[in-house]
């Protein structure tokens, strides 16, 4: 049953919820993490701890905590190495291990936490969580750098004792796949893209259950070129060692990479990130990954040069897959050429099962687009994405090892026989960094749902160890694309460890390529792709993403570690600014790919100066936070000079717009409050006229404008126009791409089904995704909020035709959920020979929207009569029973309605309107957070609000009737309640 005229639900799930009459106190903490991850391997000497809180009472917060840290000894027992004692603090995220506590390398630690609430009552201890330390000093590496071929193996013996712990430390450059006793270590290839001259990353695996105690074991490693060799930094290289601990506490290090390893060339005869891979199954060496293989004719490994960068453990998640796609169709546009459509554009691999004669070569081509004749389009000359598989006379399952592709279509040539799309011959495997999915949002709009899904898949497709622009043509870490989509990614995924790695990449690149100037490059890692210094909107990634790490995760360490780098970049910007005006006229791309005559690079002093100002003011806040008062004063002064110069140099007082008159330029000026108050109304009107009249209800913005135009329109009170633009279906719009066959975001507004202006899997036009959550989901932080400590729950429920939206974000403090519904129905589905009572919370039922006794179909808001079985008296009977009443009892039987279809099981579906309830709002706020809850008045002058059945607002007065609801104000269009943690139910009515 759906009850109520309009319902909104907001929930933050952090354990059991508050309920009347129950006071069990604080609950044991949950969701324990270290350095943003569950059970990570770290090389931080002072790791940071995270946990979420639960409580059964309202208005609660953590007043103190206690952490207990234990080291798991070599004998397998755990001993406490640190107990914080009771620490008076409200922090439950980013709690740093004191420097007085020393961690040991290659060790498993367990930890647990408990907390005290506002009353001083302590919770139970949490369940224990674990993390491992990597090798904390370079001297602990025993293995040397070896190479010589792309297949390397080592056999070793273990003692006849039970293995209680084993960790493989491994770095394979560029990419590697490791197998232990025939079992793959990890899911796919592994390898990291860094500025190798500064940082080289290794991985650590728990291989305890893969070993054979008292027997011969084999470690086999395949190497691919990856970025390291493709960029000619160095040859195929391997460094590894295996740490083993036995029952009783003895330990040893085995499988050390040295010259005793044996090497040979394997079946991968060619691999290239962009071009593809050649695999000759006739060159396979069956059993080479198992112990006992005869490698006597293999060569010994050779020493290779030591990579120049420091060796560190990888902080980010590894590449994984969550989705595998089967073909939706197969065609044969040319004889013996078979084209498979997977129905979804992704980054990843294709997997082919095939049997055929030895020497048969199959060409496997990947593409994002078909030509009109049904064959594949070769879209990128630098990245053809073609693999060649040569068979050995046996059946084989082939999947690329050391390349990946961006594709929706796969073309097979030379396939023996006729393949089928339905028998598992070919699959598409979607791969990306295994970031935790923390956000979701669903709309009463198929268009917005499509945009959200396409945006998420494009985002994941471009998380390939670095935030790439696209997974096919360039595959590079374009800083502009990354910063513009960063908040979207943060709402959808846990990006903490991913951005920790990439921000260090930016610093490494700065130190390597621009140690004297402090410049940041367009792409990171750079390697002469793009340019340096970066366009100010691109280089802004360094400072802005660090700021979002602080805003959303309360990460002050990343500010401290990168302050010098960010300061150097800010000084580089200051040196680049126009001496005369103080503004930033330097630009390379501007509002890239705007729908203007300047396409694709729309250079703009307004755009460059917007980011210059944003960076100056952000750096001033960082300096203040860290206590660098001189820097704070300097950055603030320069920022004020930019503000003062803005309108005298950029504003057109006649046209009431900025510089070139672009929508983006006006939106940016409004976003930062740079428009003079006396001109604000005129600038807003000019912007609206340009959208509505000049461009026939279309935006013309590029990737910068997309992020800022929508919140600006919302702040102007034009949510109706923002929504209209968001759900547009003609070019330029996101859904126009869908009408042309898109399943992801594209690189260019003008692209069509058979005409591609660039990539078809680009995240750069996804900068508005965070606004979806903030506006329609209503999930916001207050202006001075950090890491969701002060919430602002304010879903926009007017200005569009949607009836509901549901959203959730799992924050460091707990899961925030919101849902609102203004479908305005009382609904019930009543089985035959039963009855139900429908009751208004306030007022009376006025209308019967639907009633059918028989076999109706559909659901609330979308019922339909089945003419073959429908009692014609249904509406009249329900009208007489219910209309004009506050409640009614509705029977469902033949005696009441007559029998419309004898012998058929029947039911009654009914949908009623009326009641004076305007809004029901359910909300739960996590422990330690407070919130402003905005309850819409839906245009009424006076309303009544109850919470948990008690009146808390009467016409124009707040009534402090329930605990946890502290105050309320009427801001004209809504009632804003101040609440503490807990679960609440607000009911808004026209009458008491």
PDB file of C-alpha atoms in Angstrom, residues 98 218 307 404 849 959:
ATOM      1  CA  UNK A  98      50.790   8.237  16.708  1.00  0.00           C
ATOM      2  CA  UNK A 218      56.559 -22.917  -8.944  1.00  0.00           C
ATOM      3  CA  UNK A 307      64.198   1.558 -12.646  1.00  0.00           C
ATOM      4  CA  UNK A 404      42.950  -3.433 -23.297  1.00  0.00           C
ATOM      5  CA  UNK A 849      -8.405   7.737  -9.788  1.00  0.00           C
ATOM      6  CA  UNK A 959       6.696  24.024  18.757  1.00  0.00           C
TER       7      UNK A 959
END
